[in-house]
PDB file of C-alpha atoms and ligand atoms in Angstrom:
ATOM      1  CA  MET A   1      16.374   0.180 -43.761  1.00  0.00           C
ATOM      2  CA  SER A   2      18.058  -1.709 -46.691  1.00  0.00           C
ATOM      3  CA  ARG A   3      16.581  -1.585 -50.236  1.00  0.00           C
ATOM      4  CA  TRP A   4      18.028  -4.878 -51.470  1.00  0.00           C
ATOM      5  CA  LYS A   5      16.782  -8.009 -50.293  1.00  0.00           C
ATOM      6  CA  CYS A   6      18.550 -10.966 -51.491  1.00  0.00           C
ATOM      7  CA  GLY A   7      14.958 -12.932 -52.184  1.00  0.00           C
ATOM      8  CA  ILE A   8      16.398 -16.400 -52.329  1.00  0.00           C
ATOM      9  CA  GLU A   9      14.243 -18.891 -49.941  1.00  0.00           C
ATOM     10  CA  GLY A  10      16.012 -19.087 -46.705  1.00  0.00           C
ATOM     11  CA  CYS A  11      18.304 -16.590 -46.680  1.00  0.00           C
ATOM     12  CA  ASP A  12      17.721 -12.791 -45.483  1.00  0.00           C
ATOM     13  CA  GLY A  13      20.805 -11.790 -46.614  1.00  0.00           C
ATOM     14  CA  ARG A  14      19.769  -7.869 -46.687  1.00  0.00           C
ATOM     15  CA  PHE A  15      21.652  -4.939 -49.000  1.00  0.00           C
ATOM     16  CA  GLU A  16      22.203  -0.920 -49.488  1.00  0.00           C
ATOM     17  CA  ASP A  17      23.106  -1.217 -53.596  1.00  0.00           C
ATOM     18  CA  VAL A  18      21.694  -3.917 -56.174  1.00  0.00           C
ATOM     19  CA  GLU A  19      25.133  -4.967 -57.134  1.00  0.00           C
ATOM     20  CA  SER A  20      26.044  -6.473 -53.350  1.00  0.00           C
ATOM     21  CA  ALA A  21      22.428  -8.059 -54.147  1.00  0.00           C
ATOM     22  CA  VAL A  22      23.663  -9.596 -57.077  1.00  0.00           C
ATOM     23  CA  ILE A  23      27.314 -10.182 -56.518  1.00  0.00           C
ATOM     24  CA  HIS A  24      26.311 -11.568 -52.762  1.00  0.00           C
ATOM     25  CA  GLN A  25      23.585 -14.168 -54.664  1.00  0.00           C
ATOM     26  CA  THR A  26      25.674 -15.696 -56.770  1.00  0.00           C
ATOM     27  CA  VAL A  27      29.035 -16.536 -55.055  1.00  0.00           C
ATOM     28  CA  ASP A  28      27.311 -16.939 -51.731  1.00  0.00           C
ATOM     29  CA  HIS A  29      25.114 -19.583 -52.680  1.00  0.00           C
ATOM     30  CA  GLU A  30      25.000 -22.863 -54.399  1.00  0.00           C
ATOM     31  CA  ARG A  31      24.187 -22.781 -58.273  1.00  0.00           C
ATOM     32  CA  HIS A  32      21.575 -23.384 -59.607  1.00  0.00           C
ATOM     33  CA  GLU A  33      20.560 -25.633 -62.688  1.00  0.00           C
ATOM     34  CA  CYS A  34      18.164 -24.470 -65.367  1.00  0.00           C
ATOM     35  CA  LYS A  35      14.716 -27.065 -65.308  1.00  0.00           C
ATOM     36  CA  VAL A  36      14.467 -26.247 -69.082  1.00  0.00           C
ATOM     37  CA  CYS A  37      17.728 -27.274 -69.762  1.00  0.00           C
ATOM     38  CA  GLY A  38      19.684 -28.367 -67.738  1.00  0.00           C
ATOM     39  CA  THR A  39      22.825 -25.580 -67.491  1.00  0.00           C
ATOM     40  CA  VAL A  40      23.738 -24.702 -64.011  1.00  0.00           C
ATOM     41  CA  VAL A  41      23.586 -21.316 -63.579  1.00  0.00           C
ATOM     42  CA  PRO A  42      24.195 -18.592 -60.321  1.00  0.00           C
ATOM     43  CA  GLU A  43      21.116 -18.383 -57.885  1.00  0.00           C
ATOM     44  CA  GLY A  44      19.304 -14.565 -58.133  1.00  0.00           C
ATOM     45  CA  TYR A  45      18.978 -12.526 -60.330  1.00  0.00           C
ATOM     46  CA  PHE A  46      22.050 -14.984 -63.321  1.00  0.00           C
ATOM     47  CA  ALA A  47      19.122 -17.474 -62.980  1.00  0.00           C
ATOM     48  CA  ILE A  48      16.442 -15.603 -63.437  1.00  0.00           C
ATOM     49  CA  ARG A  49      18.112 -14.059 -66.498  1.00  0.00           C
ATOM     50  CA  HIS A  50      19.305 -17.213 -67.687  1.00  0.00           C
ATOM     51  CA  ALA A  51      15.324 -18.742 -67.593  1.00  0.00           C
ATOM     52  CA  PHE A  52      13.644 -15.825 -69.703  1.00  0.00           C
ATOM     53  CA  ASP A  53      16.255 -14.762 -72.269  1.00  0.00           C
ATOM     54  CA  GLU A  54      16.292 -18.697 -72.822  1.00  0.00           C
ATOM     55  CA  HIS A  55      13.531 -19.987 -72.649  1.00  0.00           C
ATOM     56  CA  THR A  56       9.848 -19.195 -72.968  1.00  0.00           C
ATOM     57  CA  ARG A  57       7.134 -18.227 -70.816  1.00  0.00           C
ATOM     58  CA  ALA A  58       5.434 -21.210 -71.380  1.00  0.00           C
ATOM     59  CA  GLU A  59       8.616 -23.754 -71.477  1.00  0.00           C
ATOM     60  CA  PHE A  60       9.219 -21.825 -67.638  1.00  0.00           C
ATOM     61  CA  VAL A  61       5.728 -22.885 -66.359  1.00  0.00           C
ATOM     62  CA  ARG A  62       6.514 -26.316 -67.424  1.00  0.00           C
ATOM     63  CA  ALA A  63       8.714 -27.088 -65.679  1.00  0.00           C
ATOM     64  CA  TYR A  64       9.084 -25.137 -62.926  1.00  0.00           C
ATOM     65  CA  ASP A  65       4.977 -26.199 -62.754  1.00  0.00           C
ATOM     66  CA  ALA A  66       4.644 -22.462 -61.596  1.00  0.00           C
ATOM     67  CA  ASP A  67       1.817 -19.720 -62.691  1.00  0.00           C
ATOM     68  CA  SER A  68       1.492 -16.146 -64.379  1.00  0.00           C
ATOM     69  CA  SER A  69       2.435 -14.701 -60.590  1.00  0.00           C
ATOM     70  CA  ALA A  70       5.439 -16.786 -60.323  1.00  0.00           C
ATOM     71  CA  VAL A  71       6.545 -15.336 -63.335  1.00  0.00           C
ATOM     72  CA  ARG A  72       5.017 -12.194 -62.864  1.00  0.00           C
ATOM     73  CA  ILE A  73       7.400 -11.516 -59.766  1.00  0.00           C
ATOM     74  CA  ARG A  74      10.745 -12.417 -61.292  1.00  0.00           C
ATOM     75  CA  GLU A  75       9.851 -10.737 -64.682  1.00  0.00           C
ATOM     76  CA  ASP A  76       9.454  -7.731 -61.952  1.00  0.00           C
ATOM     77  CA  VAL A  77      12.691  -8.806 -59.714  1.00  0.00           C
ATOM     78  CA  LYS A  78      14.508  -8.585 -63.536  1.00  0.00           C
ATOM     79  CA  ASP A  79      13.609  -5.644 -64.481  1.00  0.00           C
ATOM     80  CA  ALA A  80      14.056  -3.887 -61.320  1.00  0.00           C
ATOM     81  CA  VAL A  81      17.898  -5.313 -60.811  1.00  0.00           C
ATOM     82  CA  GLU A  82      18.121  -4.084 -64.359  1.00  0.00           C
ATOM     83  CA  ALA A  83      17.582  -0.709 -64.033  1.00  0.00           C
ATOM     84  CA  ASP A  84      19.144  -0.219 -61.218  1.00  0.00           C
ATOM     85  CA  ALA A  85      22.769  -2.169 -61.454  1.00  0.00           C
ATOM     86  CA  ASP A  86      25.570  -1.383 -62.570  1.00  0.00           C
ATOM     87  CA  LEU A  87      25.517  -4.933 -64.863  1.00  0.00           C
ATOM     88  CA  ASN A  88      29.010  -4.354 -66.344  1.00  0.00           C
ATOM     89  CA  SER A  89      30.635  -4.178 -62.759  1.00  0.00           C
ATOM     90  CA  VAL A  90      29.000  -6.404 -60.954  1.00  0.00           C
ATOM     91  CA  VAL A  91      29.963  -8.954 -63.629  1.00  0.00           C
ATOM     92  CA  GLU A  92      33.841  -7.327 -63.694  1.00  0.00           C
ATOM     93  CA  THR A  93      33.763  -8.058 -59.740  1.00  0.00           C
ATOM     94  CA  LEU A  94      32.485 -11.847 -60.362  1.00  0.00           C
ATOM     95  CA  ARG A  95      35.280 -12.396 -63.161  1.00  0.00           C
ATOM     96  CA  GLU A  96      36.945 -10.369 -60.606  1.00  0.00           C
ATOM     97  CA  GLN A  97      36.573 -13.174 -57.676  1.00  0.00           C
ATOM     98  CA  GLY A  98      36.244 -16.581 -60.394  1.00  0.00           C
ATOM     99  CA  ALA A  99      33.133 -16.538 -59.614  1.00  0.00           C
ATOM    100  CA  LEU A 100      31.438 -16.387 -62.915  1.00  0.00           C
TER     101      LEU A 100
HETATM  102 ZN1  LIG B   1      21.068 -15.241 -50.073  1.00  0.00          ZN
HETATM  103 ZN1  LIG B   2      17.692 -23.471 -69.449  1.00  0.00          ZN
END
């Protein structure tokens, strides 16, 4: 069974490796407009990373009408991806494809 789910609402994409999942999220999904600052970022992992690297938890909760469990789920996803993914190679692949 594939270990990684896309996880974006309405998508049941599954992947053997995390790099493929992140590339799928970036290439195959509509971009996400950050509700805090309006920056357009790739959906999925990059949207989560943007929210938590660029903004405080409090800003996120306010802008997305989220609760602490929604924050925790996203932090867990971010940690899991970062623990497993070769993000440099993901970014390189996406640049080659012109997706970033
Ligand atoms: Zn997907
Ligand atoms: Zn933002």
